[in-house]
Short mmCIF file of C-alpha atoms in Angstrom, two decimals:
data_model
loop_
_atom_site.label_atom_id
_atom_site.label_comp_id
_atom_site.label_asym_id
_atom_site.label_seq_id
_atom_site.Cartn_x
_atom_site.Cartn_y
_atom_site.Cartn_z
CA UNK A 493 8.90 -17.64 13.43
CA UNK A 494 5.57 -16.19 12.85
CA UNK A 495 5.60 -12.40 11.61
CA UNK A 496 2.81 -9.92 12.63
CA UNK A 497 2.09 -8.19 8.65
CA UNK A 498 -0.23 -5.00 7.98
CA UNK A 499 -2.77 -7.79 6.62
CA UNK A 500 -3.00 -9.51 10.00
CA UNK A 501 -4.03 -6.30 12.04
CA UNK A 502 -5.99 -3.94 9.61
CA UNK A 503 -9.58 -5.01 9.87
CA UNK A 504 -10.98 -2.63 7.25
CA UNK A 505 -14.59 -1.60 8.91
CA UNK A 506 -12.70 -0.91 12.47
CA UNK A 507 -9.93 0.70 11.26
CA UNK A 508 -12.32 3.14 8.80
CA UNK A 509 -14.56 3.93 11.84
CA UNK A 510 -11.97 4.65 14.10
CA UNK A 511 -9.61 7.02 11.75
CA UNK A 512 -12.58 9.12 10.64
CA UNK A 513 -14.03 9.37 14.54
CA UNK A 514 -10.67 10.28 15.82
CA UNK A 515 -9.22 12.42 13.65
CA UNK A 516 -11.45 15.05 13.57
CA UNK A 517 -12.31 14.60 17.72
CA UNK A 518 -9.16 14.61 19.09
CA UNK A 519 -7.91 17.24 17.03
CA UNK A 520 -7.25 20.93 19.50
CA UNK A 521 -9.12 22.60 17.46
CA UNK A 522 -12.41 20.16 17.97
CA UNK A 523 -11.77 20.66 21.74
CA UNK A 524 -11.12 24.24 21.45
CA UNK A 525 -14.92 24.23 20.42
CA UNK A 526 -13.66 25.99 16.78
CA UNK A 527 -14.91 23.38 14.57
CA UNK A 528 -17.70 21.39 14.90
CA UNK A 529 -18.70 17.66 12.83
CA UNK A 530 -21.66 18.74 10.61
CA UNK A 531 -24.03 16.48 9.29
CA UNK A 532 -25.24 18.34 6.49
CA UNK A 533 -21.40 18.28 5.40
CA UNK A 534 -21.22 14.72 5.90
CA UNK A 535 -24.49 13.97 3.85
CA UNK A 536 -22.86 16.06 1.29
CA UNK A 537 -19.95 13.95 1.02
CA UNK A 538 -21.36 10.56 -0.11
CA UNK A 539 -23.38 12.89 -3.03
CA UNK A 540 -21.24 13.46 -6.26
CA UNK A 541 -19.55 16.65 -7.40
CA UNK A 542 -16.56 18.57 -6.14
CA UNK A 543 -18.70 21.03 -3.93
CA UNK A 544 -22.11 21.80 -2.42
CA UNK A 545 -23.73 24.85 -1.46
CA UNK A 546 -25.10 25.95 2.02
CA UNK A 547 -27.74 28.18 2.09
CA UNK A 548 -28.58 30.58 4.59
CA UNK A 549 -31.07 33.03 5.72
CA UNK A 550 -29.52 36.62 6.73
CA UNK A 551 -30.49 38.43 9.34
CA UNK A 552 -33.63 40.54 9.59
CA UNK A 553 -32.12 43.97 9.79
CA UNK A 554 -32.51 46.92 11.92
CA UNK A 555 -35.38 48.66 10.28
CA UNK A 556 -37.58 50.24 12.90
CA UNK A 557 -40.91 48.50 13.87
CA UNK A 558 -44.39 49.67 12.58
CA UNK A 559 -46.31 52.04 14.79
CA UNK A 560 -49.69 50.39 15.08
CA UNK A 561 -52.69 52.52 14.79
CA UNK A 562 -56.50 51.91 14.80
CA UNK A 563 -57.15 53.14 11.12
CA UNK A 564 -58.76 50.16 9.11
CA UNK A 565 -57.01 51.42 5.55
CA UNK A 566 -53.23 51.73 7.28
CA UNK A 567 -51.90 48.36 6.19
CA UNK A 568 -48.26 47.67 7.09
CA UNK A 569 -45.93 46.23 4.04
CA UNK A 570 -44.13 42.88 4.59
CA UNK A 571 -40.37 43.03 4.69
CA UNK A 572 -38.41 40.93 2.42
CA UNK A 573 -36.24 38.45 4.46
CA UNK A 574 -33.12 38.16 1.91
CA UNK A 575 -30.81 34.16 1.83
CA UNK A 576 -27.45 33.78 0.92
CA UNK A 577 -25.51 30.50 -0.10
CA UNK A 578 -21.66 29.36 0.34
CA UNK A 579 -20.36 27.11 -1.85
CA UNK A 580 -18.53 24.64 0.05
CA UNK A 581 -15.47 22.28 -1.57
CA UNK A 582 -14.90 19.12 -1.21
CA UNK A 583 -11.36 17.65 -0.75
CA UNK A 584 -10.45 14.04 -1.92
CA UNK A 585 -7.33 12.93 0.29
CA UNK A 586 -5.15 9.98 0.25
CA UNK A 587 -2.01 8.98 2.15
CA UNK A 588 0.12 5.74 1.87
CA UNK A 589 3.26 4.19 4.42
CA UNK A 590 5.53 1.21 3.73
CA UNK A 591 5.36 -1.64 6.10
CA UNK A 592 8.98 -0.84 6.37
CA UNK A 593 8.41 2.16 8.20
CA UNK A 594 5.33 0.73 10.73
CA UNK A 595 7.56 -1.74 11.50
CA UNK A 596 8.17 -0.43 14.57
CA UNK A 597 4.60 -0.37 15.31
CA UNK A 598 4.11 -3.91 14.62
CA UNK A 599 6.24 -5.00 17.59
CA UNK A 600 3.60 -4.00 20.46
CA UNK A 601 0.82 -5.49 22.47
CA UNK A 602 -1.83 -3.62 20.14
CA UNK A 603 -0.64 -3.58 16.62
CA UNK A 604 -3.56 -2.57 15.23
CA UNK A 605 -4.23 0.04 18.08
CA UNK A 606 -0.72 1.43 17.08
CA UNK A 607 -1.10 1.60 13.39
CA UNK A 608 -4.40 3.72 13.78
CA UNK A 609 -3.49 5.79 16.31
CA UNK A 610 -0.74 7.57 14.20
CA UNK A 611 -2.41 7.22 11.09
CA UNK A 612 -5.45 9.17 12.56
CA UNK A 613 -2.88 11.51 14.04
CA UNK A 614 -1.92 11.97 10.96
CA UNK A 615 -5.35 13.25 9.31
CA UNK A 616 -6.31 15.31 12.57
CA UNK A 617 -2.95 17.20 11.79
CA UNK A 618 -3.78 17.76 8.51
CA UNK A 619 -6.96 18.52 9.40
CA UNK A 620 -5.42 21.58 11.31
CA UNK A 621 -2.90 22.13 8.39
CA UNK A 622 -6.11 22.74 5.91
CA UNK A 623 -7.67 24.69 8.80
CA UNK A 624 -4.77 27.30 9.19
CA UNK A 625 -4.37 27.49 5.35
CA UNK A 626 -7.97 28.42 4.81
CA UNK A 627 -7.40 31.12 7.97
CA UNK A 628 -4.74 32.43 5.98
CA UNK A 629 -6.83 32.59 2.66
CA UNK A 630 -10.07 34.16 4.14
CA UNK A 631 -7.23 36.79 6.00
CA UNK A 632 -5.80 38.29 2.62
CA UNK A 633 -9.11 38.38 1.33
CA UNK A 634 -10.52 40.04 4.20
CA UNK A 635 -7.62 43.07 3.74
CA UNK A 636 -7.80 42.84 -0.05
CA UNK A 637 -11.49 43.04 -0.60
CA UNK A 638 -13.17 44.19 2.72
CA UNK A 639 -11.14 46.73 3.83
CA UNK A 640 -9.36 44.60 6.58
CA UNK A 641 -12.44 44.99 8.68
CA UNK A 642 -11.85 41.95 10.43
CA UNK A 643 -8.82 42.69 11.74
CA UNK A 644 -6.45 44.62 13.79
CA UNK A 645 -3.27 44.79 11.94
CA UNK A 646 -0.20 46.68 15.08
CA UNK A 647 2.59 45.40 13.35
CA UNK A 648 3.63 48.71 11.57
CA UNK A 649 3.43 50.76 15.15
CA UNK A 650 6.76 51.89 17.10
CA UNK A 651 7.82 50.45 20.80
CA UNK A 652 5.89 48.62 22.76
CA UNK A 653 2.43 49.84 20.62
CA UNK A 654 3.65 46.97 17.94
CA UNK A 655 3.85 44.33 20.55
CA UNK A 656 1.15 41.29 21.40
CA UNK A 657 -0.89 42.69 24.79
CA UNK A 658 -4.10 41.99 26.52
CA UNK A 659 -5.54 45.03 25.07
CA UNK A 660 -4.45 44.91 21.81
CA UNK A 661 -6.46 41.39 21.31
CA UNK A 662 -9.27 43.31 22.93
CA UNK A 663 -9.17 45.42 20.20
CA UNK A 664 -9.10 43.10 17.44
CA UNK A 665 -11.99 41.09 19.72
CA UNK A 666 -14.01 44.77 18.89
CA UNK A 667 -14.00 44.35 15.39
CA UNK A 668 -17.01 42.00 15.65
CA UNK A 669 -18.94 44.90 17.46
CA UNK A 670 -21.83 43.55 19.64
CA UNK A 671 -20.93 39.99 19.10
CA UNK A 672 -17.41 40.38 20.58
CA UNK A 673 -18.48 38.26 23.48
CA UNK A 674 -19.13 35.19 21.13
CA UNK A 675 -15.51 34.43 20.48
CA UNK A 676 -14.42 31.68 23.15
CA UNK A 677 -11.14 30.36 21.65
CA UNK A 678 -7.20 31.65 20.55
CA UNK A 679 -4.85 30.31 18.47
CA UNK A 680 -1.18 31.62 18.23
CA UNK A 681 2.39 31.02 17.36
CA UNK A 682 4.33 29.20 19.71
CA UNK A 683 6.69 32.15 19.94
CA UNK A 684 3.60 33.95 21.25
CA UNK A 685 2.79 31.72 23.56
CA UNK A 686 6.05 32.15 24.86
CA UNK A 687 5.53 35.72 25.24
CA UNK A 688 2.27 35.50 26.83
CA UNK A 689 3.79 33.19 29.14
CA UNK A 690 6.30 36.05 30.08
CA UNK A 691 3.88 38.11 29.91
CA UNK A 692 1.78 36.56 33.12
CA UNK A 693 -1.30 36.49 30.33
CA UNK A 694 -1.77 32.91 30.44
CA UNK A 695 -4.43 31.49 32.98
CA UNK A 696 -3.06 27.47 34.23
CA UNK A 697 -5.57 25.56 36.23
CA UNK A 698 -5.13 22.62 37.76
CA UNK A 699 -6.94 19.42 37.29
CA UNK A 700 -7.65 16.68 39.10
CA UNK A 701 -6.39 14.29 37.11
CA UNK A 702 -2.88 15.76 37.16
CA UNK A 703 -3.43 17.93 34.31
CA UNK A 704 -4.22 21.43 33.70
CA UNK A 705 -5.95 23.57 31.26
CA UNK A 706 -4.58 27.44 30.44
CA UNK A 707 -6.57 29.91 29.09
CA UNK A 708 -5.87 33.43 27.40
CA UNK A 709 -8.68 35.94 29.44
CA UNK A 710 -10.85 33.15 29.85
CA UNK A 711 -10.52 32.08 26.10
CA UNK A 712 -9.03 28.22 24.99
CA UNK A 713 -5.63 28.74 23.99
CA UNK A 714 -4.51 26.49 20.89
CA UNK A 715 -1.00 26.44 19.36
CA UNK A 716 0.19 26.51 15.80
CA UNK A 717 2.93 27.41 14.29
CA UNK A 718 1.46 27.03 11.00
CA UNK A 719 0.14 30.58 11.83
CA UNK A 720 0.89 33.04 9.50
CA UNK A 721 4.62 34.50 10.32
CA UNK A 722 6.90 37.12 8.20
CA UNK A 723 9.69 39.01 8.41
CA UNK A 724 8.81 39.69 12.53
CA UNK A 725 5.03 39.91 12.35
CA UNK A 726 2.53 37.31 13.68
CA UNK A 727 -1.02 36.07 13.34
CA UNK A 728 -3.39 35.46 16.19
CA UNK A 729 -6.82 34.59 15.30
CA UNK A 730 -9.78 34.61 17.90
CA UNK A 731 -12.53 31.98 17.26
CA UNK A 732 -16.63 32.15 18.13
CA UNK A 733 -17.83 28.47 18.85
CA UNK A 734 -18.18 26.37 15.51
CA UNK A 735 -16.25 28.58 13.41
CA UNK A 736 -15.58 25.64 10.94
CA UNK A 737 -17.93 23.08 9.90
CA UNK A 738 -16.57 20.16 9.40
CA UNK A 739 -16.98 16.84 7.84
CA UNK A 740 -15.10 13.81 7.01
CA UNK A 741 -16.06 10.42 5.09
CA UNK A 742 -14.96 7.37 3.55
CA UNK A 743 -14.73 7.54 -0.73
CA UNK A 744 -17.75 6.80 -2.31
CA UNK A 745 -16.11 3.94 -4.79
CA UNK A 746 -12.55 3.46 -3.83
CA UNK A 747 -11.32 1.59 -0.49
CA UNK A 748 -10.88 3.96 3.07
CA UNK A 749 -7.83 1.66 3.82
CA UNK A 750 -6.54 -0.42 1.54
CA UNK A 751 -3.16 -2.57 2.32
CA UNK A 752 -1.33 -3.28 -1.07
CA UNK A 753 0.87 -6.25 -1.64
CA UNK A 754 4.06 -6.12 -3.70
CA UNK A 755 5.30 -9.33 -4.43
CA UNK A 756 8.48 -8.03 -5.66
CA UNK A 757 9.95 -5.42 -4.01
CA UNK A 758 12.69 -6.08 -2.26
CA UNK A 759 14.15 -8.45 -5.12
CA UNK A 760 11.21 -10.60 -4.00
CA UNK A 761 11.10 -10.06 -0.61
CA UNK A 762 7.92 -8.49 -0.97
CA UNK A 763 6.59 -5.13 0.56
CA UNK A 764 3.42 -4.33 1.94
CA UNK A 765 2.15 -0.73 1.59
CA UNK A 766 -1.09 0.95 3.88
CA UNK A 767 -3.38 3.23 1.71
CA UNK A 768 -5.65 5.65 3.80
CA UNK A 769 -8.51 7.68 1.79
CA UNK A 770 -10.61 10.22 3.38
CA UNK A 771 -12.77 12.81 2.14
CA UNK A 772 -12.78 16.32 3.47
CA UNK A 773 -14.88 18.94 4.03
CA UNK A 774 -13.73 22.11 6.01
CA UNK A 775 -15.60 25.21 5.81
CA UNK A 776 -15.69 28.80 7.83
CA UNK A 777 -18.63 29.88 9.09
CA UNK A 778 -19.79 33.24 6.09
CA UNK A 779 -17.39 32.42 3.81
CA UNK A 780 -17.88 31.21 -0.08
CA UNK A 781 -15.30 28.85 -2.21
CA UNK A 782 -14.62 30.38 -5.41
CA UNK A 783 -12.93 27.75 -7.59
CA UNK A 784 -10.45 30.87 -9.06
CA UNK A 785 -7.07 28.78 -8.64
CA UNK A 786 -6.95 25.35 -8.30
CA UNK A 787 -4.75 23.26 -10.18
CA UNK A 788 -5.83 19.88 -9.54
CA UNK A 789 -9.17 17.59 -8.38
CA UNK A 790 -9.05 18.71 -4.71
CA UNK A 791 -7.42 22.58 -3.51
CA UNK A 792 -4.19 22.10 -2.36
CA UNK A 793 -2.87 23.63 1.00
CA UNK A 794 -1.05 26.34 -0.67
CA UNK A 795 -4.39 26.96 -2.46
CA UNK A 796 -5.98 27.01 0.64
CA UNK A 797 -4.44 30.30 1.20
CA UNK A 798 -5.00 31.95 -1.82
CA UNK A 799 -6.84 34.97 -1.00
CA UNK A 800 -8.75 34.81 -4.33
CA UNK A 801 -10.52 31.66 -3.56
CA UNK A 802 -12.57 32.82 -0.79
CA UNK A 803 -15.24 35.65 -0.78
CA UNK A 804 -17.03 36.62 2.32
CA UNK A 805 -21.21 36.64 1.77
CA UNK A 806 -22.16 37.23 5.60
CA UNK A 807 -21.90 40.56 7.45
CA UNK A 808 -19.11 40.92 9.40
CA UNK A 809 -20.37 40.66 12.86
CA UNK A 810 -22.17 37.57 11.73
CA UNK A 811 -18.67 35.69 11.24
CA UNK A 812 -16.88 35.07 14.49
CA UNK A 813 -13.65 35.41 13.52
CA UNK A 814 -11.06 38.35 14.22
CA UNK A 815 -7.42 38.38 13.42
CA UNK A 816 -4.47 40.33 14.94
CA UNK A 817 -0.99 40.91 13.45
CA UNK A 818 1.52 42.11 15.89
CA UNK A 819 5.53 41.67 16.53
CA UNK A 820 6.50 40.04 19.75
#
């Protein structure tokens, strides 16, 4: 009886294309418009080193113009226009599955389709697993370092003042000042979804395929419940467009997929194991790397978190995101 095996179906060049298209497209977040593919980042990528940096011009201030005259000697005096870097890092990812478990997989019309449609599910969750991390990180170093001035923090208020509202996110919305009408996309906890739902906050429309889209006050509504939650408290972060750059690549040297052979496993059975490589790069918009705690080659997601590994180096209304910690 012929046997379909991972060496049949993964065709190395296809399979590489299709993870690193699909796992960054497909991912809410991408759709949500609050990361976008970046091609500086990917050029980045394929150079050596375990970050880059990204420089930037800042803005031109709000000095008041020069009143013009007719006097020959009045000569105005240049402004300095001032640039800023971030220092973004690199991260060098790798996952692996027995054939044992894609088994299952194996048995379809589209093998191949099957095998790369959960492996590049895989990535775009992780993806959104590095994304919330890093939230989490550039969040306590916002309160630790900035004064919090990104965020409206309700949790510690009594009754209904401590609760997730429509004007409470307003609020938070406000901390970006002028540019509060930038921010296009929310993410929350499932349980605060749920109480939005209760609420009557959530916008459903219909769609013609069947489907329907829901929006928060006209904003994109993603889900996580990798969101920051303690002790009764929850995170809601509020997203401009292309909050995140983002970039992903196949290694330099080493294999993107890779299907190992193993003879004998299995007391000579054999065993055939899937290797996937990808290299990340996932950056907020204003925000630095630091490098202060990392224990290995690439941060970990823990270490995504850490508030002393980010530092802010844009002004605040010139990063469009705002956070809001409330009890449901």
């Amino acid at each position: 009886m012929a046997v379909t095996r991972l060496a049949d179906v993964v065709k190395p060049d296809v399979f590489t294309a299709y993870i690193l298209q699909n796992s960054i497209e497909k991912t809410h977040l991408a759709q949500s418009g609050i990361i976008a593919a970046n091609a500086e980042m990917a050029a980045q990528l394929a150079a050596g080193a375990d970050s880059f940096h990204t420089p930037f011009w800042k803005d031109l201030g709000d000095d008041e113009a020069d009143i013009t005259s007719d006097d020959p000697a009045r000569h105005s005096t240049p402004r300095k226009r001032s640039a800023g870097k971030q220092i973004t890092r690199k991260s060098y990812l790798h996952a692996s599955w027995s054939h044992m478990n894609l088994a299952a997989e194996l048995s379809g019309d589209s093998p191949d389709q099957g095998i790369q449609e959960r492996i590049a599910s895989y990535w775009q969750r992780q993806t959104q697993r590095r994304l919330v991390a890093s939230l989490a990180g550039i969040l306590a170093d916002n309160i630790a370092n900035d004064g919090g001035d990104m965020v409206n923090d309700i949790s510690a208020k009594t009754g209904t003042a401590a609760i997730f509202s429509a004007a409470a996110v307003i609020d938070a919305a406000a901390t970006l000042g002028d540019s509060m009408r930038e921010l296009q996309a929310i993410a929350m906890h499932s349980k605060t979804y749920q109480h939005a739902l209760k609420s009557d906050l959530i916008q459903t429309m219909p769609q013609s395929d069947g489907g329907f889209i829901q929006t928060f006050r006209g904003l994109g509504i993603v889900i996580d419940d990798g969101l920051p939650s303690d002790a009764g408290k929850y995170t809601t972060v509020l997203f401009g467009a292309a909050s995140f750059g983002c970039a992903m690549s196949a290694p330099r040297k080493a294999a993107a997929v890779e299907v190992e052979n193993v003879p004998s496993a299995g007391n000579g059975g054999g065993q055939h194991i899937l290797h996937s490589r990808v290299n990340l790069a996932l950056h907020p918009l204003g925000f630095s790397w630091k490098e202060a705690s990392v224990a290995h080659e690439s941060p970990s997601i823990a270490e995504l978190a850490m508030a002393a590994n980010w530092d802010r180096v844009c002004e605040r209304k010139h990063v469009p995101l705002a956070f809001l910690i409330h009890k449901l």
